[in-house]
Amino acid sequence: MKLNFIGSSIETLRKGIEELEGQLSFEWKEDGLPIEVIQEGGELIVSLEQGQGFIQYDQPIHFFRALGLFTQYAKQTNHFKRCESPRFDFNGPMLDMSRNAVLNINAVKQMIRYLAAMGLNGLMLYTEDTYEIESRPYFGYMRGRYTQGELKEIDDYAALFGVEVVPCIQTLAHLQQALKWSYASEMKDHDDILLIGEPQTYQFIEDMISAASAPFRSKRIHIGMDEAFAVGLGRYLAKHGYQDRFDIMQSHLSKVLEITSKYGLKPMIWSDMIFHFLSNDKNGFHYPLDVNFAKEQLDKLPSDLQYVYWCYGTTDQSKYEKIILKHKELGSTPIFAGGIHCWGGLSPNYGKTWETSHPALRACRAQDVREVIATAWGDNGQETNHFTILPGLQLYAEYGYSDDVNDEQLSKRFAACTGMDLFDDIVALKYMDETPGIGEGNHWMARPSKFMLYQDVLQGLFDKHLEGDPEQDLPQYYLSLQQQWCKSKEKAEGPFGTVFAFYEHLSGVIAMKGMLGLEIRRLYEGGNKDALLEVSEHRLPAVRTQVNELRRIHRKLWMQTNKACGWEVLDIRYGGIMARLETASERLRDFAIGREDRLEELEQQPLLFDPHLPEGQGYLTIDSNSYQRIVTAGALV
């Protein structure tokens, strides 16, 4: 498709337009279909009539959204008109760059191009310690940290499309990786919480704020402060005695805001700790509604601060609205942060993403929340590739512009914005963990693909849950998924070819290995040494070979999209599987040929990983997201 853009503002958009030519399948040519471009407040309008195109936009990001719409409809018809009214002033992802996987610069730029075509104008890079502080060489050391130059390059590129990049750091908790070095020994309250009130703490925070904000045009900064449940209860308690922890935190916040003010920044914080400290419900819902917002408490809170309400698990729109209304008592409308559930496992959970995001975003529109964030965390090692969140980002984009949002619309828009007909394929990755027997949506985030990959074949901590369920044929289930991902791989391009190659091979490995521990135990208890010898000499080595091939495919995907530092964690995890398979093979052989008269590992009576769940329902276990807990009942570290 050849297009020719005409208008007084077009030169300011030229570089961005050129960057999207391949993705949106058009060329900017003087002999192309003429499109009149007008920058004007109000609605976003795209139309084509009698061979004349038209785009009206307000902000640059609206133009790029309109460009995606124009190319989508122009491929289908020679006559159309579409009008949209932007619902959000800030809308985009927060990408976790702190759980080992730090996107490389080319991948960030690719992500920005997708955001632009979708009409998403915000990008947050969540960096606990993965950015450079020149005066502190151990900060982010060997963690794939971004240099100041790399962050500026990201910001410059995003500016081509009108995407605001907002630094997102931590200034209280979630700093374990930064504080593990000896330089930080005198400013730790706990292993991951800063010691409030110490001069060196605030020098450290100033160094972080200065370095994190310097490369960016935006004057906004997210300074974190969530989940600091143990603040004031470690070294602070030993030094100062017990103090009201709301007062401690407000004292700390005031000092941090003095620093952000010094640098002319507009800060925001997660709001959960304010609700936590001002509520009597310290063990319940993380945003309790009985919070005490008395005037004397509110007077302690700064007025020049934005609050970010985060929630990733609620399915009731009315609950979202109640908590938004409670936030408004703080004096302003909050920013809302929902979740695209890609963390803790090997694949995205689009069942839960859909059942929580629809009511959350409807609540935001109903309560006139004008800023929303789609978080994409990477808990427990970022085993899921960042690009699998794109359908979730399309959902956020459509809620930002459209009246009705449904999967058919999302699929069409996704194909138009990314140039790939992969919406249904990526969303279907949820079935890696939403296996038969799991409730629709997999709300409790069961991760059978993870525990069946990592758990030990001799000491399988989840095997008791997998016993004797007549409704399950998990090996056959994963073999069918393997065939499905092979078809997806064949039509995918770029990194998505490798994404589906990874899931294709992962499904095959799980089919081979997932239930093998149960079979080994049955053969052992039945005294079938010949069969155990066959498992030892053929099947276990075959699984080991396939695990190593899976590791290679995963490594290829990682290196395509991420910096190299951080991969070593997954190399170690895969290496652990292979080493244990080799040991299992040797142990079974020793028993089969009479070198050992018993195998201690298989003499243990298996127990349920979670005794609160019935046998045969290990796939419902909600604590199966931690590699450390899956692989051993011992102490891994």
XYZ file of C-alpha atoms in Angstrom:
637
model
C 0.000 0.000 0.000
C 1.365 3.380 -1.022
C 0.361 6.409 1.028
C 1.199 10.094 0.753
C 0.761 12.217 3.875
C -0.042 15.907 3.450
C -0.280 18.516 6.195
C 1.541 21.256 8.070
C 2.454 18.996 11.019
C 3.595 16.038 8.985
C 7.341 16.687 9.211
C 7.243 16.311 12.993
C 5.813 12.819 12.463
C 7.982 11.749 9.531
C 10.567 9.638 11.378
C 7.921 7.792 13.335
C 5.915 7.107 10.191
C 8.973 5.708 8.461
C 9.693 3.408 11.407
C 6.215 1.864 11.102
C 6.212 1.230 7.345
C 7.210 -2.422 7.594
C 5.029 -3.217 10.588
C 1.888 -1.670 9.078
C 2.691 -2.775 5.508
C 2.718 0.546 3.666
C 5.176 2.835 1.886
C 5.260 6.618 1.992
C 5.390 7.619 -1.673
C 4.514 10.870 -3.437
C 2.351 8.934 -5.883
C 0.557 7.148 -3.067
C -3.021 7.533 -1.890
C -3.229 11.111 -0.541
C -4.041 11.500 3.171
C -4.750 14.940 4.559
C -3.418 15.167 8.119
C -4.774 17.779 10.539
C -3.730 18.295 14.145
C -6.717 19.493 16.103
C -8.096 18.867 19.586
C -11.017 16.553 20.186
C -11.790 13.329 18.392
C -9.451 11.083 16.500
C -10.902 10.707 12.992
C -9.827 8.520 10.075
C -11.665 8.313 6.796
C -11.345 7.390 3.140
C -13.758 8.654 0.520
C -13.426 8.905 -3.272
C -9.703 8.174 -3.146
C -8.951 10.841 -0.523
C -7.755 9.884 2.955
C -8.112 11.970 6.090
C -6.613 11.797 9.599
C -7.422 14.188 12.425
C -5.478 13.838 15.658
C -4.677 15.725 18.839
C -1.490 14.248 20.339
C 1.199 12.497 18.255
C 0.263 9.114 19.730
C -3.270 9.591 18.415
C -1.876 10.045 14.901
C -0.034 6.724 15.083
C -3.138 5.013 16.435
C -5.042 6.577 13.511
C -2.393 5.404 11.061
C -2.888 1.828 12.273
C -6.641 2.194 11.879
C -6.314 3.691 8.405
C -4.098 0.904 7.087
C -6.402 -1.691 8.677
C -9.575 -0.406 7.015
C -7.991 0.652 3.717
C -6.961 -2.954 3.115
C -10.620 -3.971 3.373
C -12.606 -1.200 1.702
C -12.261 2.053 -0.258
C -14.864 3.890 1.827
C -14.884 4.213 5.609
C -14.980 6.638 8.507
C -14.097 5.960 12.144
C -14.144 8.363 15.095
C -12.652 7.669 18.513
C -12.425 9.663 21.747
C -9.368 8.896 23.893
C -10.464 7.742 27.352
C -7.076 7.832 29.039
C -4.337 10.456 29.264
C -1.654 7.879 30.097
C -1.955 4.254 29.040
C 0.781 1.684 28.602
C 2.860 -1.091 30.117
C 5.212 -1.284 33.041
C 7.860 -3.776 31.956
C 9.763 -5.578 34.708
C 13.474 -5.219 34.035
C 14.511 -6.424 37.506
C 13.875 -10.195 37.503
C 16.901 -11.196 35.371
C 15.434 -10.484 31.918
C 16.413 -6.975 30.806
C 15.109 -6.254 27.318
C 17.845 -5.304 24.881
C 17.588 -1.965 23.099
C 16.299 -3.379 19.813
C 13.556 -5.267 21.660
C 12.514 -2.138 23.571
C 12.291 -0.269 20.276
C 10.179 -3.041 18.788
C 7.897 -2.861 21.818
C 7.601 0.908 21.375
C 6.560 0.455 17.738
C 3.794 -1.909 18.849
C 2.691 0.602 21.504
C 2.590 3.376 18.923
C 0.395 1.482 16.485
C -1.963 0.505 19.311
C -2.158 4.108 20.510
C -0.505 3.506 23.887
C 1.404 6.583 25.003
C 3.126 5.390 28.166
C 6.024 3.091 28.975
C 7.470 2.398 32.403
C 10.694 0.458 32.851
C 10.665 -1.107 36.307
C 14.310 -1.037 37.336
C 15.151 -1.831 40.959
C 18.883 -1.822 40.306
C 19.158 -2.363 36.564
C 20.235 1.138 35.626
C 23.651 2.733 35.847
C 24.776 4.910 38.765
C 28.281 5.945 37.798
C 29.391 6.575 41.379
C 28.164 3.157 42.542
C 29.746 0.426 40.374
C 28.171 -2.453 42.340
C 24.653 -1.131 41.762
C 23.281 -3.479 39.098
C 26.673 -5.149 38.683
C 26.393 -8.159 36.305
C 22.611 -7.696 36.200
C 22.232 -6.339 32.651
C 21.757 -2.767 33.850
C 21.016 -0.041 31.335
C 23.650 2.602 30.792
C 22.677 6.257 30.813
C 23.266 6.309 27.054
C 20.965 3.332 26.476
C 18.152 4.905 28.490
C 18.501 8.140 26.533
C 18.376 6.165 23.280
C 15.145 4.517 24.431
C 13.641 7.868 25.376
C 14.663 9.492 22.097
C 13.093 6.660 20.132
C 9.866 6.731 22.133
C 9.620 10.490 21.559
C 9.300 9.863 17.805
C 5.824 8.488 18.506
C 4.766 10.594 21.471
C 5.365 7.776 23.966
C 6.330 9.046 27.425
C 8.927 6.891 29.173
C 8.628 7.142 32.952
C 11.387 5.736 35.181
C 10.061 3.379 37.836
C 12.375 2.609 40.760
C 12.223 1.702 44.439
C 13.148 3.962 47.345
C 12.191 1.811 50.323
C 11.551 -1.918 49.775
C 12.153 -4.452 46.962
C 15.868 -3.584 46.954
C 17.392 -6.938 47.898
C 19.578 -7.149 44.794
C 20.910 -3.633 45.306
C 21.474 -4.087 49.037
C 23.233 -7.452 48.971
C 26.672 -5.901 48.474
C 28.850 -4.790 51.374
C 28.567 -1.080 50.474
C 24.947 -1.205 51.680
C 25.499 -2.857 55.055
C 24.859 0.296 57.097
C 21.667 1.327 55.326
C 19.594 -1.844 55.555
C 16.625 -2.289 57.847
C 16.028 -5.755 56.330
C 17.674 -7.520 53.403
C 15.373 -5.712 50.970
C 14.309 -2.600 52.949
C 16.266 0.584 53.458
C 17.046 1.860 56.947
C 14.948 4.985 57.429
C 16.447 8.092 58.994
C 20.114 7.479 58.159
C 22.061 10.123 56.170
C 23.701 7.483 53.963
C 20.258 6.134 53.066
C 19.171 9.477 51.624
C 22.424 9.993 49.765
C 21.861 6.578 48.216
C 18.284 7.496 47.293
C 19.402 10.782 45.780
C 21.962 8.925 43.679
C 19.218 6.585 42.467
C 16.720 9.340 41.683
C 19.306 11.471 39.915
C 20.566 8.602 37.763
C 17.141 7.133 37.017
C 15.584 10.417 35.911
C 18.469 12.075 34.056
C 18.075 10.332 30.654
C 14.364 11.048 30.248
C 12.302 13.956 28.967
C 9.520 13.157 31.391
C 9.558 14.868 34.764
C 7.486 12.089 36.261
C 9.032 9.310 38.324
C 7.613 6.322 40.129
C 9.430 5.956 43.451
C 7.802 2.672 44.525
C 7.375 2.082 48.292
C 5.025 -0.916 47.982
C 4.951 -4.061 50.116
C 7.250 -2.679 52.821
C 5.471 -4.775 55.444
C 8.502 -5.170 57.712
C 9.663 -1.550 57.671
C 10.755 -0.372 61.115
C 10.953 -3.909 62.493
C 14.577 -4.790 61.743
C 17.664 -2.723 62.519
C 15.444 0.339 62.834
C 13.672 -1.310 65.777
C 16.998 -2.139 67.424
C 18.199 1.456 67.053
C 15.042 3.418 67.852
C 12.580 1.098 69.544
C 9.082 0.537 68.234
C 7.586 3.555 66.471
C 4.258 4.038 64.738
C 5.054 2.682 61.307
C 2.738 4.998 59.414
C 4.627 7.898 60.970
C 7.966 6.276 60.098
C 6.936 5.876 56.497
C 5.573 9.410 56.208
C 8.815 10.783 57.629
C 10.710 8.788 55.024
C 8.371 9.845 52.223
C 8.831 13.508 53.134
C 12.603 13.196 52.878
C 12.384 11.411 49.532
C 10.019 14.063 48.188
C 12.546 16.738 49.146
C 14.934 14.989 46.774
C 12.423 14.689 43.924
C 11.577 18.374 44.393
C 15.272 19.262 44.182
C 15.371 17.660 40.724
C 12.069 19.169 39.583
C 10.326 15.789 39.423
C 6.678 14.816 39.822
C 6.609 11.624 41.906
C 4.082 8.836 42.266
C 4.026 5.918 44.733
C 2.188 2.654 45.116
C -0.610 3.301 47.608
C -0.929 -0.101 49.296
C 1.178 0.702 52.366
C -0.946 3.728 53.241
C -4.030 1.529 53.288
C -2.154 -1.174 55.184
C -0.820 1.045 57.975
C -4.092 2.937 58.431
C -6.271 -0.160 58.626
C -6.978 -2.564 61.480
C -6.984 -5.415 58.967
C -3.266 -6.175 58.740
C -3.653 -9.705 57.352
C -6.580 -9.391 54.981
C -7.250 -7.815 51.611
C -4.346 -5.648 50.499
C -6.645 -2.627 50.038
C -8.956 -2.860 53.078
C -11.964 -0.564 52.992
C -11.918 0.033 56.764
C -8.884 2.287 56.341
C -8.833 5.266 58.725
C -8.609 8.365 56.580
C -9.207 10.747 59.463
C -8.180 14.354 58.901
C -5.206 14.142 61.261
C -3.865 11.212 59.222
C -4.526 12.783 55.836
C -2.806 15.969 56.960
C 0.413 13.983 57.256
C 0.299 13.004 53.585
C 1.901 15.267 50.988
C -0.393 17.021 48.550
C 1.961 16.983 45.559
C 1.993 13.223 45.072
C 0.164 10.791 42.798
C -1.023 7.468 44.156
C -1.003 4.268 42.128
C -3.649 1.707 43.042
C -2.506 -1.746 41.985
C -4.708 -4.809 41.798
C -4.214 -7.975 39.751
C -6.796 -10.405 41.123
C -10.239 -8.845 41.543
C -12.992 -9.857 39.129
C -15.769 -7.612 40.505
C -16.068 -4.167 38.907
C -17.836 -2.771 41.962
C -14.892 -3.650 44.201
C -12.519 -1.759 41.938
C -14.836 1.220 42.013
C -15.111 1.204 45.804
C -11.349 1.302 46.208
C -10.981 4.007 43.559
C -13.526 6.066 45.480
C -11.564 5.449 48.673
C -8.417 6.714 46.946
C -10.220 9.908 46.001
C -10.476 10.665 49.733
C -6.702 11.184 49.578
C -7.396 14.270 47.498
C -6.881 13.081 43.933
C -7.933 10.454 41.439
C -5.447 7.567 41.469
C -3.527 5.989 38.648
C -4.676 2.394 38.210
C -2.249 -0.485 37.640
C -3.645 -3.820 36.512
C -1.752 -6.910 35.457
C -1.058 -8.924 32.336
C -0.351 -12.192 34.122
C 2.977 -13.359 32.739
C 4.867 -13.829 35.995
C 5.838 -16.796 38.131
C 5.537 -19.392 35.391
C 6.645 -20.441 31.936
C 3.658 -19.070 30.023
C 1.169 -16.191 30.227
C -2.163 -16.674 31.988
C -4.666 -14.958 29.727
C -7.622 -16.512 31.527
C -6.943 -14.492 34.654
C -5.742 -11.487 32.652
C -9.085 -11.291 30.855
C -11.291 -11.944 33.901
C -9.557 -9.207 35.923
C -8.730 -6.618 33.259
C -12.195 -6.183 31.760
C -13.900 -5.213 35.056
C -10.886 -3.159 36.151
C -10.818 -1.043 33.013
C -14.588 -0.655 32.992
C -14.318 0.597 36.580
C -11.628 3.077 35.572
C -13.810 4.499 32.827
C -16.821 4.649 35.143
C -14.839 6.527 37.806
C -13.032 8.811 35.353
C -9.594 7.389 36.114
C -7.500 8.967 33.379
C -4.230 7.063 33.776
C -3.763 3.299 33.653
C -0.759 0.993 33.682
C -0.553 -2.611 32.488
C 2.057 -4.252 34.687
C 4.027 -7.208 33.344
C 6.044 -8.573 36.245
C 8.757 -11.192 35.991
C 8.652 -12.892 39.391
C 10.884 -15.936 39.893
C 13.235 -15.393 37.007
C 11.187 -14.018 34.084
C 10.797 -17.381 32.369
C 8.017 -15.996 30.149
C 9.090 -13.787 27.267
C 8.010 -10.138 27.455
C 6.467 -10.140 23.975
C 3.768 -12.602 24.991
C 2.006 -9.686 26.747
C 1.061 -8.007 23.452
C -2.567 -9.248 23.343
C -3.006 -7.845 26.845
C -1.623 -4.511 25.702
C -4.107 -4.536 22.837
C -6.864 -4.944 25.413
C -5.659 -1.879 27.314
C -5.403 0.057 24.054
C -8.944 -0.738 22.955
C -10.371 0.250 26.321
C -8.536 3.526 25.808
C -10.431 4.335 22.621
C -13.391 2.010 22.006
C -16.877 1.704 23.481
C -17.086 -2.084 23.324
C -14.164 -4.471 23.644
C -14.400 -8.121 22.613
C -12.022 -10.817 21.418
C -13.041 -10.558 17.762
C -12.270 -6.839 17.748
C -9.024 -7.404 19.659
C -7.879 -10.054 17.193
C -8.448 -7.773 14.192
C -6.768 -4.809 15.835
C -3.837 -6.965 16.956
C -3.237 -8.181 13.404
C -3.411 -4.603 12.124
C -1.069 -3.171 14.771
C 1.562 -5.904 14.797
C 1.366 -7.265 11.270
C 0.867 -10.770 12.712
C -2.243 -12.952 12.810
C -1.216 -14.452 16.142
C -3.674 -13.052 18.666
C -5.534 -16.320 19.270
C -2.280 -18.300 19.243
C -0.641 -16.179 21.936
C -3.763 -16.072 24.107
C -4.007 -19.868 23.773
C -0.650 -20.192 25.546
C -2.773 -20.057 28.711
C -3.538 -23.736 28.082
C 0.005 -24.657 29.050
C -1.284 -24.292 32.617
C -5.057 -24.261 32.239
C -5.138 -28.037 31.905
C -8.242 -30.252 32.135
C -9.585 -30.102 35.669
C -8.565 -26.501 36.302
C -11.382 -24.009 36.504
C -11.884 -21.781 33.484
C -9.597 -18.771 33.751
C -7.096 -20.484 36.079
C -7.715 -17.758 38.644
C -5.410 -19.244 41.264
C -2.494 -19.311 38.821
C -1.791 -23.037 38.801
C 1.440 -23.776 36.947
C 1.617 -27.495 36.125
C 3.933 -26.850 33.179
C 6.472 -25.387 35.590
C 6.390 -28.011 38.294
C 6.303 -30.910 35.823
C 9.358 -29.502 34.070
C 11.410 -28.825 37.175
C 10.346 -31.377 39.770
C 12.651 -34.305 40.431
C 11.839 -37.684 38.874
C 12.852 -39.527 42.048
C 11.653 -37.061 44.670
C 8.733 -35.429 42.876
C 7.118 -33.139 45.412
C 3.938 -32.841 43.319
C 3.560 -36.470 42.292
C 1.083 -37.282 45.049
C -1.325 -34.732 43.591
C -0.994 -36.254 40.130
C -1.820 -39.807 41.205
C -4.868 -41.655 40.017
C -6.941 -38.959 38.380
C -8.921 -40.812 35.680
C -9.898 -37.557 33.965
C -6.295 -36.653 33.260
C -4.062 -37.883 30.486
C -1.539 -35.104 30.810
C 1.129 -36.593 28.508
C -1.399 -36.849 25.681
C -2.727 -33.375 26.504
C 0.719 -31.844 26.147
C 1.411 -33.781 22.958
C -1.692 -32.178 21.441
C -0.417 -28.763 22.536
C 2.934 -29.566 20.952
C 1.184 -30.030 17.597
C -0.759 -26.792 18.094
C 2.380 -24.743 18.794
C 4.086 -26.282 15.761
C 1.318 -24.844 13.562
C 1.620 -21.460 15.296
C 5.381 -21.494 14.780
C 4.996 -22.038 11.058
C 2.990 -18.831 10.584
C 4.968 -16.699 13.071
C 7.714 -14.222 12.246
C 10.716 -12.793 14.077
C 10.994 -13.673 17.755
C 7.507 -15.179 17.733
C 8.784 -18.072 15.648
C 11.164 -18.823 18.488
C 8.445 -18.215 21.100
C 6.311 -20.969 19.628
C 9.315 -23.220 19.001
C 10.006 -22.941 22.724
C 6.454 -23.902 23.705
C 6.406 -26.680 21.115
C 9.491 -28.231 22.640
C 8.441 -27.519 26.229
C 5.182 -29.388 25.639
C 7.117 -32.352 24.279
C 9.440 -32.416 27.292
C 6.516 -32.285 29.726
C 4.801 -35.127 27.847
C 7.947 -37.216 28.294
C 8.905 -36.213 31.818
C 5.858 -34.878 33.635
C 4.415 -38.195 34.831
C 7.608 -40.246 34.605
C 8.270 -40.055 38.337
C 4.977 -41.804 39.066
C 5.820 -44.568 36.614
C 9.286 -45.035 38.125
C 7.780 -45.400 41.596
C 5.238 -47.975 40.417
C 7.981 -50.015 38.754
C 10.157 -49.796 41.862
C 7.379 -50.794 44.226
C 6.521 -53.676 41.897
C 10.143 -54.852 41.800
C 10.280 -54.647 37.997
C 14.036 -54.296 37.585
C 14.059 -54.995 33.848
C 11.697 -52.102 33.191
C 13.678 -49.843 35.515
C 16.854 -50.711 33.602
C 15.133 -49.721 30.367
C 14.082 -46.405 31.941
C 17.638 -45.886 33.147
C 19.399 -46.674 29.898
C 16.955 -45.257 27.332
C 14.114 -43.097 28.549
C 15.924 -40.904 31.056
C 18.825 -40.177 28.669
C 16.248 -39.330 25.971
C 14.508 -36.885 28.297
C 17.869 -35.384 29.209
C 18.661 -34.827 25.518
C 15.314 -33.117 24.954
C 15.728 -30.907 28.031
C 19.074 -29.765 26.693
C 17.488 -28.957 23.337
C 14.762 -27.014 25.157
C 17.493 -25.083 26.945
C 19.092 -24.188 23.613
C 15.799 -22.968 22.138
C 15.033 -20.950 25.271
C 18.525 -19.466 25.146
C 18.018 -18.439 21.516
C 14.761 -16.693 22.434
C 16.384 -14.998 25.416
C 19.296 -13.660 23.387
C 16.956 -12.395 20.656
C 15.093 -10.159 23.086
C 17.101 -9.757 26.302
C 20.537 -8.782 27.474
C 22.801 -11.736 28.188
C 23.131 -11.204 31.945
C 20.367 -13.066 33.720
C 20.292 -16.062 31.384
C 22.766 -17.818 33.654
C 19.941 -18.356 36.155
C 17.948 -20.382 33.637
C 21.076 -22.188 32.453
C 21.551 -23.289 36.057
C 17.916 -24.399 36.312
C 18.088 -26.444 33.118
C 21.457 -27.796 34.181
C 19.892 -28.896 37.439
C 17.222 -30.873 35.593
C 19.827 -32.588 33.459
C 22.120 -33.388 36.372
C 19.276 -34.894 38.356
C 18.143 -36.952 35.354
C 21.671 -38.315 35.053
C 21.775 -39.133 38.759
C 18.351 -40.788 38.557
C 19.556 -42.904 35.652
C 22.592 -44.063 37.615
C 20.550 -44.748 40.746
C 17.977 -46.833 38.871
C 20.713 -48.765 37.094
C 22.491 -49.500 40.365
C 19.253 -50.910 41.772
C 18.375 -52.842 38.630
C 21.751 -54.649 38.457
C 21.883 -55.325 42.196
C 24.512 -52.810 43.182
C 21.937 -51.220 45.512
C 19.280 -53.247 47.301
C 17.046 -50.242 47.895
C 16.740 -46.641 46.772
C 16.264 -44.308 49.699
C 14.531 -41.671 47.559
C 11.801 -44.124 46.526
C 11.387 -45.591 50.009
C 9.983 -42.252 51.201
C 6.193 -42.211 51.485
C 5.011 -39.413 49.141
C 3.060 -36.600 50.750
C 0.849 -33.944 49.268
C 2.705 -30.745 48.465
C -0.314 -28.910 49.786
C -2.260 -31.023 52.308
C -5.223 -28.671 52.020
C -5.851 -29.873 48.471
C -7.253 -33.315 47.645
C -5.155 -35.904 45.877
C -5.232 -35.622 42.112
C -5.478 -31.843 42.227
C -1.849 -30.793 42.352
C -2.523 -28.598 39.352
C -4.543 -26.376 41.679
C -1.588 -25.735 43.951
C -1.118 -21.995 44.171
C 2.385 -22.187 45.628
C 3.911 -23.847 42.565
C 5.452 -20.684 41.143
C 8.741 -20.913 43.041
C 11.557 -22.879 41.447
C 13.240 -23.169 44.834
C 10.209 -24.926 46.330
C 9.559 -27.147 43.330
C 12.954 -28.772 42.981
C 13.743 -29.786 46.547
C 12.400 -30.111 50.065
C 15.881 -29.131 51.213
C 17.581 -25.764 51.353
C 18.633 -24.695 47.870
C 20.525 -21.675 49.171
